[in-house]
Amino acid sequence: MEKISTYAFMAEPFQCDYGRHLFMGILCNQLLNAADYHAHERSMGMKQLNLDNKTWVLSRFSMAIDCVPQMYDKYSITTWVDSAKRYFTHRNFDVKGSDGTHYATASTVWAMIDVGTRQPENLSTYKDGYIMDCVTEDYGKGVKASRVTLGDNLVLKGEHKVVFSDLDPNGHVNSMKYIDHVFDLFEPSWYRDHRPSLLEVAFVSEGHYGDTLLFYCNEEDGAYNFSVKSRRGDEEIEDCRIRIEF
Amino acid sequence: MEKISTYAFMAEPFQCDYGRHLFMGILCNQLLNAADYHAHERSMGMKQLNLDNKTWVLSRFSMAIDCVPQMYDKYSITTWVDSAKRYFTHRNFDVKGSDGTHYATASTVWAMIDVGTRQPENLSTYKDGYIMDCVTEDYGKGVKASRVTLGDNLVLKGEHKVVFSDLDPNGHVNSMKYIDHVFDLFEPSWYRDHRPSLLEVAFVSEGHYGDTLLFYCNEEDGAYNFSVKSRRGDEEIEDCRIRIEF
């Protein structure tokens, strides 16, 4: 089997924002869907892993954005596994329009965990290290996935109580919902003359139903850094860090 | 051109809820997308109408649900225009699985309006009544779209401040976002043994950015009736009425 695969999508009208651009959360979700299709075709999709009581957990996400598909634009997501080490695997993405427009390049870092113990699985031994056969370095390195440094003077910019539609099939807050909520912290008028050029997310822990997400933010040189925390009882636990450059 | 068309979809993993069912808001959104594809192929899609300063406005939505696609299920949406009168057109839908499973039947009522004046367009004269050529009664009547009667003793069950991702390309609250938010009023545990069998929405007016949506509810015989109001300054204006039977 080829090590690289391409999946076709379209910016459906009701997936588009007021400015007729595909919502960033939808684009990111389609990257995750493409990742799962690619993994599924190689017997390591979420559904197959679940039978074995394992799942994939997204650790880092970085996307460099040239432009965003607009309403009715057809686009394709190409994805491949760039590396696999003991506890982490890197997957890259390239997003292109059917007319040749280059939309974005993205990189992700994943761990496989046991659903029961929440402990990471050793990828070099899981199913005899089968994932190593999927690795290819032929298609470039994508974007470097950073840790997202926050800077000082974080200010609470907004909050959101976790609801049913925030949860993914694993019962945690869908990784990409954090992105929806972070972009929702800006007014619609902001997007008239600001388009994201870089989006980075470093995932730390998982949000749950009943939590209130708190979005602490600092701005420096036109970049917005967020620490997203789950308020659970008296505690505040960091779920992820997000950086957006416009 | 055939008067009926069918579009293929898949319940993508990150479009599915904790119970691995396609989110109702996503399914409803795909019905709207199928409606727009069908209209677009007949020169009356949203994008084409916009060039003429017109748009479609959804007035009623009713769906009888046998079951909901689960993660990775392939399904198709068949749609046709069932009738067109002076100011309203009826469009029906049938949702089936690739394995023959019957998921749902839906009916919608639409008006065409002028974007500037917000006045309804006379469909029997717009483009020489071209829409009349698209009507077919050959495929059944779908579900009767009701007005949704509310009953007494409405109680405020929840509220939601309108955010950027709630807005559709027309700049109003996306019709189907009301459905997401209404299903979010129930706890995830509710869905362990409750599946919706009927969903009806009667749209009254349009929500805007800055509004807070108020969900007033009464329950009778296992059915939930909602009056969804936009709080705008000191006023509360009814946006829509929703009925869900489980």
CSV table of C-alpha atoms in Angstrom, one decimal:
chain,number,residue,atom,x,y,z
A,1,MET,CA,0.0,0.0,0.0
A,2,GLU,CA,1.1,3.6,-0.8
A,3,LYS,CA,2.3,5.4,2.4
A,4,ILE,CA,0.5,8.6,1.5
A,5,SER,CA,-3.2,9.2,0.8
A,6,THR,CA,-5.3,12.1,-0.3
A,7,TYR,CA,-9.0,12.7,0.6
A,8,ALA,CA,-11.4,15.0,-1.1
A,9,PHE,CA,-13.6,17.6,0.7
A,10,MET,CA,-15.7,20.6,-0.1
A,11,ALA,CA,-16.3,23.8,1.8
A,12,GLU,CA,-20.1,23.2,2.3
A,13,PRO,CA,-22.1,26.4,2.5
A,14,PHE,CA,-23.3,25.8,6.1
A,15,GLN,CA,-19.7,25.1,7.2
A,16,CYS,CA,-18.7,28.6,6.3
A,17,ASP,CA,-18.6,31.8,8.3
A,18,TYR,CA,-20.1,35.2,7.8
A,19,GLY,CA,-17.1,36.0,5.5
A,20,ARG,CA,-17.7,32.8,3.5
A,21,HIS,CA,-14.5,31.2,4.7
A,22,LEU,CA,-14.6,27.6,6.0
A,23,PHE,CA,-14.6,27.7,9.8
A,24,MET,CA,-11.1,26.9,11.1
A,25,GLY,CA,-12.6,24.3,13.5
A,26,ILE,CA,-14.2,22.5,10.6
A,27,LEU,CA,-10.9,22.6,8.6
A,28,CYS,CA,-9.0,21.2,11.6
A,29,ASN,CA,-11.7,18.5,12.1
A,30,GLN,CA,-11.4,17.4,8.5
A,31,LEU,CA,-7.6,17.0,9.1
A,32,LEU,CA,-8.5,14.7,12.0
A,33,ASN,CA,-11.0,12.8,9.8
A,34,ALA,CA,-8.3,12.4,7.1
A,35,ALA,CA,-5.9,11.2,9.7
A,36,ASP,CA,-8.4,8.6,10.8
A,37,TYR,CA,-9.2,7.4,7.3
A,38,HIS,CA,-5.5,7.0,6.6
A,39,ALA,CA,-5.0,5.1,9.8
A,40,HIS,CA,-8.2,3.1,9.3
A,41,GLU,CA,-7.0,1.9,5.8
A,42,ARG,CA,-3.8,0.7,7.6
A,43,SER,CA,-5.7,-1.1,10.4
A,44,MET,CA,-4.9,1.5,13.0
A,45,GLY,CA,-8.0,3.7,12.9
A,46,MET,CA,-9.8,4.8,16.1
A,47,LYS,CA,-12.6,2.2,15.7
A,48,GLN,CA,-10.0,-0.7,15.2
A,49,LEU,CA,-7.9,0.5,18.1
A,50,ASN,CA,-11.0,0.7,20.3
A,51,LEU,CA,-11.6,-3.0,19.8
A,52,ASP,CA,-8.3,-3.5,21.5
A,53,ASN,CA,-9.1,-0.9,24.2
A,54,LYS,CA,-6.6,1.6,22.8
A,55,THR,CA,-7.0,5.0,21.3
A,56,TRP,CA,-5.0,7.8,19.7
A,57,VAL,CA,-4.5,11.0,21.7
A,58,LEU,CA,-3.5,14.2,19.9
A,59,SER,CA,-0.5,15.9,21.7
A,60,ARG,CA,0.5,18.7,19.3
A,61,PHE,CA,-1.1,20.4,16.3
A,62,SER,CA,0.6,23.1,14.1
A,63,MET,CA,-0.8,24.6,10.9
A,64,ALA,CA,0.8,27.2,8.7
A,65,ILE,CA,-2.1,28.8,6.7
A,66,ASP,CA,-1.6,30.5,3.3
A,67,CYS,CA,-5.4,31.0,2.9
A,68,VAL,CA,-8.6,29.2,3.8
A,69,PRO,CA,-11.1,27.5,1.4
A,70,GLN,CA,-14.1,29.6,0.6
A,71,MET,CA,-17.7,28.5,0.2
A,72,TYR,CA,-18.0,25.7,-2.5
A,73,ASP,CA,-14.2,25.4,-2.9
A,74,LYS,CA,-13.1,21.8,-3.4
A,75,TYR,CA,-10.0,20.9,-1.5
A,76,SER,CA,-8.0,17.8,-0.7
A,77,ILE,CA,-6.1,16.8,2.4
A,78,THR,CA,-3.0,14.7,1.8
A,79,THR,CA,-1.6,12.9,4.9
A,80,TRP,CA,1.3,10.6,5.8
A,81,VAL,CA,3.2,9.4,8.8
A,82,ASP,CA,6.5,11.2,9.0
A,83,SER,CA,8.1,9.4,11.9
A,84,ALA,CA,7.2,7.0,14.8
A,85,LYS,CA,9.3,6.7,17.9
A,86,ARG,CA,8.6,4.7,21.1
A,87,TYR,CA,5.7,6.8,22.5
A,88,PHE,CA,5.0,9.4,19.8
A,89,THR,CA,4.2,9.4,16.1
A,90,HIS,CA,4.3,12.5,13.8
A,91,ARG,CA,1.7,12.9,11.0
A,92,ASN,CA,1.9,15.6,8.4
A,93,PHE,CA,-0.8,17.2,6.2
A,94,ASP,CA,-0.9,19.2,3.0
A,95,VAL,CA,-4.2,21.0,2.1
A,96,LYS,CA,-4.6,22.0,-1.6
A,97,GLY,CA,-7.5,23.3,-3.7
A,98,SER,CA,-8.7,21.5,-6.8
A,99,ASP,CA,-7.6,24.6,-8.7
A,100,GLY,CA,-4.0,24.3,-7.4
A,101,THR,CA,-4.3,26.9,-4.6
A,102,HIS,CA,-2.1,26.0,-1.6
A,103,TYR,CA,-4.2,26.4,1.6
A,104,ALA,CA,-2.2,25.0,4.4
A,105,THR,CA,0.5,22.7,5.8
A,106,ALA,CA,0.1,21.0,9.1
A,107,SER,CA,1.9,18.7,11.5
A,108,THR,CA,0.6,16.7,14.4
A,109,VAL,CA,2.1,14.6,17.2
A,110,TRP,CA,0.1,11.6,18.6
A,111,ALA,CA,0.4,9.1,21.4
A,112,MET,CA,-1.4,5.8,21.6
A,113,ILE,CA,-2.9,5.1,25.0
A,114,ASP,CA,-4.7,2.3,26.8
A,115,VAL,CA,-8.3,3.5,27.4
A,116,GLY,CA,-8.4,1.7,30.8
A,117,THR,CA,-5.1,2.6,32.3
A,118,ARG,CA,-4.5,5.9,30.4
A,119,GLN,CA,-0.9,4.7,30.0
A,120,PRO,CA,1.0,5.2,26.7
A,121,GLU,CA,1.5,2.2,24.5
A,122,ASN,CA,5.0,1.5,23.1
A,123,LEU,CA,4.6,1.9,19.4
A,124,SER,CA,7.8,0.1,18.6
A,125,THR,CA,6.3,-3.1,20.0
A,126,TYR,CA,2.5,-2.7,19.5
A,127,LYS,CA,1.5,-5.2,16.8
A,128,ASP,CA,5.2,-6.0,16.3
A,129,GLY,CA,5.9,-2.3,15.5
A,130,TYR,CA,3.6,-2.4,12.5
A,131,ILE,CA,3.4,1.4,12.5
A,132,MET,CA,7.1,1.7,11.5
A,133,ASP,CA,6.2,0.2,8.1
A,134,CYS,CA,3.9,3.2,7.5
A,135,VAL,CA,6.5,5.8,8.0
A,136,THR,CA,7.8,7.8,5.0
A,137,GLU,CA,10.0,10.8,5.0
A,138,ASP,CA,9.6,11.4,1.3
A,139,TYR,CA,7.1,14.2,1.5
A,140,GLY,CA,8.7,16.9,3.6
A,141,LYS,CA,8.6,17.8,7.2
A,142,GLY,CA,5.5,20.0,7.5
A,143,VAL,CA,5.4,22.7,10.2
A,144,LYS,CA,7.4,22.2,13.3
A,145,ALA,CA,5.0,21.5,16.2
A,146,SER,CA,6.0,23.9,19.0
A,147,ARG,CA,5.2,23.8,22.8
A,148,VAL,CA,3.5,27.2,22.7
A,149,THR,CA,5.2,29.6,25.1
A,150,LEU,CA,2.8,31.8,26.9
A,151,GLY,CA,4.6,35.0,28.0
A,152,ASP,CA,3.5,37.0,31.0
A,153,ASN,CA,0.4,38.9,31.9
A,154,LEU,CA,-2.3,36.4,31.0
A,155,VAL,CA,-5.8,38.0,31.1
A,156,LEU,CA,-9.1,36.0,31.2
A,157,LYS,CA,-10.6,36.7,27.8
A,158,GLY,CA,-13.7,34.5,28.0
A,159,GLU,CA,-15.2,31.3,29.4
A,160,HIS,CA,-17.4,28.4,28.1
A,161,LYS,CA,-19.3,25.8,30.0
A,162,VAL,CA,-18.7,22.4,28.4
A,163,VAL,CA,-21.8,21.0,26.7
A,164,PHE,CA,-22.8,17.7,25.1
A,165,SER,CA,-21.8,18.8,21.5
A,166,ASP,CA,-18.3,19.6,22.8
A,167,LEU,CA,-17.6,15.9,23.5
A,168,ASP,CA,-16.0,13.5,21.1
A,169,PRO,CA,-16.6,9.8,20.8
A,170,ASN,CA,-14.1,9.2,23.6
A,171,GLY,CA,-16.2,11.4,25.9
A,172,HIS,CA,-13.7,14.2,26.3
A,173,VAL,CA,-13.8,17.7,24.9
A,174,ASN,CA,-13.1,17.3,21.1
A,175,SER,CA,-9.6,18.7,20.5
A,176,MET,CA,-10.8,20.8,17.7
A,177,LYS,CA,-13.6,22.4,19.8
A,178,TYR,CA,-11.0,24.3,21.7
A,179,ILE,CA,-10.1,25.9,18.4
A,180,ASP,CA,-13.8,26.8,17.7
A,181,HIS,CA,-14.1,28.4,21.1
A,182,VAL,CA,-10.8,30.3,20.8
A,183,PHE,CA,-11.8,31.8,17.5
A,184,ASP,CA,-15.2,32.7,19.0
A,185,LEU,CA,-13.4,35.0,21.5
A,186,PHE,CA,-13.0,37.5,18.7
A,187,GLU,CA,-15.9,39.6,17.4
A,188,PRO,CA,-17.2,38.8,13.9
A,189,SER,CA,-15.9,42.3,12.7
A,190,TRP,CA,-12.4,41.2,13.6
A,191,TYR,CA,-12.4,38.7,10.8
A,192,ARG,CA,-13.1,41.4,8.2
A,193,ASP,CA,-9.4,42.3,8.0
A,194,HIS,CA,-7.7,39.5,10.0
A,195,ARG,CA,-7.0,36.0,8.7
A,196,PRO,CA,-5.1,33.4,10.7
A,197,SER,CA,-1.6,32.6,9.3
A,198,LEU,CA,-0.4,30.2,12.0
A,199,LEU,CA,-2.3,28.0,14.5
A,200,GLU,CA,-0.5,25.9,17.1
A,201,VAL,CA,-2.0,23.8,19.9
A,202,ALA,CA,-0.2,21.9,22.6
A,203,PHE,CA,-2.5,19.5,24.5
A,204,VAL,CA,-1.9,18.9,28.1
A,205,SER,CA,-5.0,17.2,29.6
A,206,GLU,CA,-8.5,16.4,28.7
A,207,GLY,CA,-11.6,18.5,29.5
A,208,HIS,CA,-14.8,16.9,30.8
A,209,TYR,CA,-18.5,17.5,30.8
A,210,GLY,CA,-19.3,19.8,33.7
A,211,ASP,CA,-16.0,21.7,33.4
A,212,THR,CA,-16.0,25.4,32.6
A,213,LEU,CA,-13.2,26.3,30.1
A,214,LEU,CA,-11.3,29.4,30.9
A,215,PHE,CA,-9.4,31.2,28.2
A,216,TYR,CA,-6.4,33.1,29.6
A,217,CYS,CA,-4.7,35.2,26.9
A,218,ASN,CA,-1.8,37.5,26.2
A,219,GLU,CA,-1.1,39.3,23.0
A,220,GLU,CA,2.4,40.1,21.7
A,221,ASP,CA,3.3,41.5,18.3
A,222,GLY,CA,-0.1,40.5,16.8
A,223,ALA,CA,0.1,36.9,18.1
A,224,TYR,CA,-2.4,35.7,20.6
A,225,ASN,CA,-1.3,33.0,23.2
A,226,PHE,CA,-3.9,31.2,25.2
A,227,SER,CA,-3.8,29.0,28.2
A,228,VAL,CA,-7.1,27.1,28.2
A,229,LYS,CA,-7.9,25.8,31.7
A,230,SER,CA,-10.8,23.5,32.9
A,231,ARG,CA,-12.4,24.8,36.1
A,232,ARG,CA,-13.5,21.6,37.9
A,233,GLY,CA,-14.7,22.2,41.4
A,234,ASP,CA,-12.1,24.5,43.1
A,235,GLU,CA,-9.3,23.4,40.7
A,236,GLU,CA,-8.1,24.9,37.5
A,237,ILE,CA,-6.3,22.4,35.3
A,238,GLU,CA,-4.6,23.3,32.0
A,239,ASP,CA,-6.2,21.5,29.0
A,240,CYS,CA,-4.1,23.1,26.3
A,241,ARG,CA,-2.1,26.1,25.0
A,242,ILE,CA,-3.0,27.7,21.8
A,243,ARG,CA,-1.2,30.3,19.7
A,244,ILE,CA,-2.8,32.2,16.8
A,245,GLU,CA,-0.9,34.6,14.5
A,246,PHE,CA,-3.0,36.8,12.2
B,1,MET,CA,-32.8,17.4,-15.8
B,2,GLU,CA,-34.2,14.9,-13.3
B,3,LYS,CA,-36.3,16.6,-10.6
B,4,ILE,CA,-34.8,14.5,-7.8
B,5,SER,CA,-31.2,14.2,-6.7
B,6,THR,CA,-29.2,12.2,-4.2
B,7,TYR,CA,-26.0,13.2,-2.4
B,8,ALA,CA,-23.6,10.9,-0.6
B,9,PHE,CA,-22.3,11.6,2.9
B,10,MET,CA,-20.5,9.7,5.7
B,11,ALA,CA,-20.8,10.0,9.5
B,12,GLU,CA,-17.2,11.2,10.0
B,13,PRO,CA,-15.7,10.2,13.4
B,14,PHE,CA,-15.4,13.7,14.7
B,15,GLN,CA,-19.0,14.5,13.6
B,16,CYS,CA,-20.2,11.9,16.1
B,17,ASP,CA,-21.2,12.3,19.7
B,18,TYR,CA,-20.2,10.3,22.8
B,19,GLY,CA,-22.6,7.5,21.9
B,20,ARG,CA,-21.1,7.4,18.4
B,21,HIS,CA,-24.2,8.8,16.7
B,22,LEU,CA,-24.0,11.6,14.2
B,23,PHE,CA,-24.8,14.9,16.0
B,24,MET,CA,-28.4,15.9,15.0
B,25,GLY,CA,-27.1,19.4,14.2
B,26,ILE,CA,-24.7,17.9,11.7
B,27,LEU,CA,-27.3,15.7,10.1
B,28,CYS,CA,-29.7,18.7,9.8
B,29,ASN,CA,-26.8,20.8,8.3
B,30,GLN,CA,-26.2,18.1,5.7
B,31,LEU,CA,-29.9,18.3,4.7
B,32,LEU,CA,-29.4,22.1,4.2
B,33,ASN,CA,-26.3,21.4,2.2
B,34,ALA,CA,-28.1,18.8,0.0
B,35,ALA,CA,-30.9,21.4,-0.5
B,36,ASP,CA,-28.4,24.0,-1.7
B,37,TYR,CA,-26.6,21.5,-4.0
B,38,HIS,CA,-30.0,20.6,-5.6
B,39,ALA,CA,-31.0,24.2,-5.9
B,40,HIS,CA,-27.5,25.2,-7.2
B,41,GLU,CA,-27.7,22.5,-10.0
B,42,ARG,CA,-31.0,24.2,-11.0
B,43,SER,CA,-29.5,27.8,-10.9
B,44,MET,CA,-31.2,28.7,-7.7
B,45,GLY,CA,-28.5,28.0,-5.1
B,46,MET,CA,-27.7,30.5,-2.4
B,47,LYS,CA,-24.6,31.7,-4.2
B,48,GLN,CA,-26.5,32.3,-7.5
B,49,LEU,CA,-29.4,34.0,-5.6
B,50,ASN,CA,-27.0,36.3,-3.8
B,51,LEU,CA,-25.7,37.7,-7.1
B,52,ASP,CA,-29.3,38.9,-7.6
B,53,ASN,CA,-29.5,40.2,-4.0
B,54,LYS,CA,-31.9,37.4,-3.0
B,55,THR,CA,-31.6,34.5,-0.5
B,56,TRP,CA,-33.5,31.5,0.7
B,57,VAL,CA,-35.0,31.7,4.2
B,58,LEU,CA,-36.0,28.5,6.0
B,59,SER,CA,-39.5,28.8,7.6
B,60,ARG,CA,-40.3,25.3,8.8
B,61,PHE,CA,-38.4,22.1,9.4
B,62,SER,CA,-39.8,18.7,10.3
B,63,MET,CA,-38.0,15.4,10.5
B,64,ALA,CA,-39.3,12.0,11.5
B,65,ILE,CA,-36.3,9.9,12.6
B,66,ASP,CA,-36.2,6.1,12.6
B,67,CYS,CA,-32.6,6.0,13.6
B,68,VAL,CA,-29.4,8.1,13.3
B,69,PRO,CA,-26.3,7.2,11.3
B,70,GLN,CA,-23.4,5.9,13.5
B,71,MET,CA,-19.7,6.5,13.2
B,72,TYR,CA,-18.4,5.6,9.7
B,73,ASP,CA,-21.9,4.9,8.3
B,74,LYS,CA,-22.4,6.0,4.7
B,75,TYR,CA,-25.7,7.6,4.0
B,76,SER,CA,-27.4,9.5,1.2
B,77,ILE,CA,-29.8,12.4,1.2
B,78,THR,CA,-32.4,12.5,-1.6
B,79,THR,CA,-34.2,15.7,-2.1
B,80,TRP,CA,-36.9,17.2,-4.3
B,81,VAL,CA,-39.2,20.2,-4.5
B,82,ASP,CA,-42.6,19.0,-3.6
B,83,SER,CA,-44.6,22.2,-4.2
B,84,ALA,CA,-44.1,25.9,-4.9
B,85,LYS,CA,-46.8,28.5,-4.3
B,86,ARG,CA,-46.6,32.3,-4.4
B,87,TYR,CA,-44.4,32.9,-1.4
B,88,PHE,CA,-43.4,29.5,-0.2
B,89,THR,CA,-41.9,26.3,-1.6
B,90,HIS,CA,-41.9,22.9,0.1
B,91,ARG,CA,-38.8,20.7,-0.2
B,92,ASN,CA,-38.7,17.1,1.0
B,93,PHE,CA,-35.8,14.8,2.0
B,94,ASP,CA,-35.2,11.1,2.4
B,95,VAL,CA,-32.2,9.9,4.4
B,96,LYS,CA,-31.0,6.3,3.8
B,97,GLY,CA,-28.0,4.2,4.6
B,98,SER,CA,-25.8,2.5,1.9
B,99,ASP,CA,-26.9,-0.8,3.5
B,100,GLY,CA,-30.6,0.1,3.0
B,101,THR,CA,-31.3,1.3,6.6
B,102,HIS,CA,-34.0,4.0,6.6
B,103,TYR,CA,-32.8,6.9,8.8
B,104,ALA,CA,-35.2,9.7,8.4
B,105,THR,CA,-37.8,11.6,6.3
B,106,ALA,CA,-37.9,15.4,6.4
B,107,SER,CA,-39.9,18.3,5.0
B,108,THR,CA,-39.0,22.0,4.8
B,109,VAL,CA,-40.8,25.2,3.9
B,110,TRP,CA,-38.8,28.1,2.4
B,111,ALA,CA,-39.3,31.6,1.3
B,112,MET,CA,-37.2,33.7,-1.0
B,113,ILE,CA,-36.5,37.2,0.2
B,114,ASP,CA,-34.7,40.3,-1.0
B,115,VAL,CA,-31.6,40.8,1.1
B,116,GLY,CA,-32.0,44.6,1.1
B,117,THR,CA,-35.7,45.0,1.7
B,118,ARG,CA,-36.2,41.6,3.6
B,119,GLN,CA,-39.5,41.4,1.6
B,120,PRO,CA,-40.6,38.0,0.2
B,121,GLU,CA,-40.2,37.4,-3.5
B,122,ASN,CA,-43.1,36.1,-5.6
B,123,LEU,CA,-41.9,32.7,-6.7
B,124,SER,CA,-44.5,32.4,-9.4
B,125,THR,CA,-43.0,35.4,-11.2
B,126,TYR,CA,-39.3,35.3,-10.2
B,127,LYS,CA,-37.4,34.3,-13.3
B,128,ASP,CA,-40.7,33.7,-15.1
B,129,GLY,CA,-41.7,31.2,-12.4
B,130,TYR,CA,-38.8,28.9,-13.3
B,131,ILE,CA,-39.1,27.1,-9.9
B,132,MET,CA,-42.5,25.7,-11.0
B,133,ASP,CA,-40.6,23.5,-13.5
B,134,CYS,CA,-38.7,21.9,-10.6
B,135,VAL,CA,-41.7,20.7,-8.7
B,136,THR,CA,-42.5,17.0,-8.6
B,137,GLU,CA,-45.1,15.2,-6.5
B,138,ASP,CA,-43.9,11.8,-7.5
B,139,TYR,CA,-41.9,11.0,-4.4
B,140,GLY,CA,-44.4,11.3,-1.5
B,141,LYS,CA,-45.3,14.1,0.9
B,142,GLY,CA,-42.6,13.7,3.6
B,143,VAL,CA,-43.5,14.8,7.1
B,144,LYS,CA,-46.1,17.5,7.7
B,145,ALA,CA,-44.3,20.6,8.9
B,146,SER,CA,-46.2,21.9,11.9
B,147,ARG,CA,-46.4,25.3,13.6
B,148,VAL,CA,-45.2,23.8,16.9
B,149,THR,CA,-47.7,24.6,19.7
B,150,LEU,CA,-46.1,25.4,23.0
B,151,GLY,CA,-48.5,24.6,25.8
B,152,ASP,CA,-48.4,26.4,29.1
B,153,ASN,CA,-45.9,26.8,31.9
B,154,LEU,CA,-42.7,27.5,30.0
B,155,VAL,CA,-39.7,27.4,32.2
B,156,LEU,CA,-36.2,28.8,31.3
B,157,LYS,CA,-34.1,25.7,30.7
B,158,GLY,CA,-30.9,27.4,29.6
B,159,GLU,CA,-29.3,30.3,27.7
B,160,HIS,CA,-26.5,30.9,25.2
B,161,LYS,CA,-24.7,34.0,24.1
B,162,VAL,CA,-24.4,34.1,20.3
B,163,VAL,CA,-20.8,33.7,19.1
B,164,PHE,CA,-19.0,34.0,15.8
B,165,SER,CA,-19.3,30.3,14.9
B,166,ASP,CA,-23.1,30.5,15.3
B,167,LEU,CA,-23.4,32.8,12.3
B,168,ASP,CA,-24.1,31.6,8.8
B,169,PRO,CA,-22.9,33.2,5.5
B,170,ASN,CA,-25.9,35.6,5.7
B,171,GLY,CA,-24.7,36.9,9.1
B,172,HIS,CA,-27.6,35.5,11.1
B,173,VAL,CA,-27.7,32.6,13.6
B,174,ASN,CA,-27.4,29.5,11.5
B,175,SER,CA,-30.9,27.8,11.6
B,176,MET,CA,-29.3,24.5,12.5
B,177,LYS,CA,-27.3,26.0,15.4
B,178,TYR,CA,-30.6,26.4,17.3
B,179,ILE,CA,-30.9,22.6,17.1
B,180,ASP,CA,-27.3,22.1,18.4
B,181,HIS,CA,-28.0,24.4,21.3
B,182,VAL,CA,-31.4,22.8,22.1
B,183,PHE,CA,-29.8,19.3,22.2
B,184,ASP,CA,-27.1,20.7,24.4
B,185,LEU,CA,-29.7,21.5,27.1
B,186,PHE,CA,-29.8,17.8,28.0
B,187,GLU,CA,-27.0,16.0,29.9
B,188,PRO,CA,-24.8,13.5,28.0
B,189,SER,CA,-26.2,10.7,30.2
B,190,TRP,CA,-29.8,11.5,28.9
B,191,TYR,CA,-28.7,10.2,25.5
B,192,ARG,CA,-27.8,6.8,26.8
B,193,ASP,CA,-31.4,5.7,26.7
B,194,HIS,CA,-33.2,8.5,24.7
B,195,ARG,CA,-33.0,9.0,21.0
B,196,PRO,CA,-35.0,11.7,19.1
B,197,SER,CA,-37.9,10.3,17.0
B,198,LEU,CA,-39.4,13.7,15.8
B,199,LEU,CA,-37.8,17.1,15.4
B,200,GLU,CA,-39.8,20.1,14.4
B,201,VAL,CA,-38.7,23.8,14.1
B,202,ALA,CA,-40.8,26.8,13.2
B,203,PHE,CA,-38.7,29.8,12.4
B,204,VAL,CA,-40.1,33.2,13.4
B,205,SER,CA,-37.2,35.8,13.2
B,206,GLU,CA,-33.4,35.8,13.0
B,207,GLY,CA,-30.9,35.9,15.8
B,208,HIS,CA,-27.9,38.3,15.7
B,209,TYR,CA,-24.5,38.6,17.1
B,210,GLY,CA,-24.7,40.1,20.6
B,211,ASP,CA,-28.0,38.4,21.4
B,212,THR,CA,-28.4,36.0,24.2
B,213,LEU,CA,-30.6,33.0,23.2
B,214,LEU,CA,-33.1,32.0,25.9
B,215,PHE,CA,-34.5,28.5,25.8
B,216,TYR,CA,-38.0,28.4,27.4
B,217,CYS,CA,-39.3,24.8,27.7
B,218,ASN,CA,-42.3,22.8,28.7
B,219,GLU,CA,-42.5,19.0,28.7
B,220,GLU,CA,-45.7,17.0,28.0
B,221,ASP,CA,-45.9,13.3,27.5
B,222,GLY,CA,-42.2,12.9,26.7
B,223,ALA,CA,-42.2,15.7,24.2
B,224,TYR,CA,-40.2,18.9,24.8
B,225,ASN,CA,-41.5,22.1,23.4
B,226,PHE,CA,-39.2,25.1,23.3
B,227,SER,CA,-39.7,28.8,22.6
B,228,VAL,CA,-36.2,30.2,21.7
B,229,LYS,CA,-36.0,33.9,22.2
B,230,SER,CA,-33.2,36.4,21.5
B,231,ARG,CA,-32.6,38.8,24.3
B,232,ARG,CA,-31.5,42.1,22.6
B,233,GLY,CA,-31.2,45.0,25.0
B,234,ASP,CA,-34.4,45.0,27.1
B,235,GLU,CA,-36.4,43.1,24.5
B,236,GLU,CA,-37.0,39.3,24.1
B,237,ILE,CA,-37.9,38.4,20.5
B,238,GLU,CA,-39.0,34.9,19.5
B,239,ASP,CA,-36.5,33.4,17.0
B,240,CYS,CA,-38.1,29.9,16.7
B,241,ARG,CA,-40.1,27.2,18.3
B,242,ILE,CA,-38.8,23.7,18.5
B,243,ARG,CA,-40.4,20.4,19.4
B,244,ILE,CA,-38.5,17.2,20.2
B,245,GLU,CA,-40.1,13.8,20.8
B,246,PHE,CA,-37.9,11.1,22.2
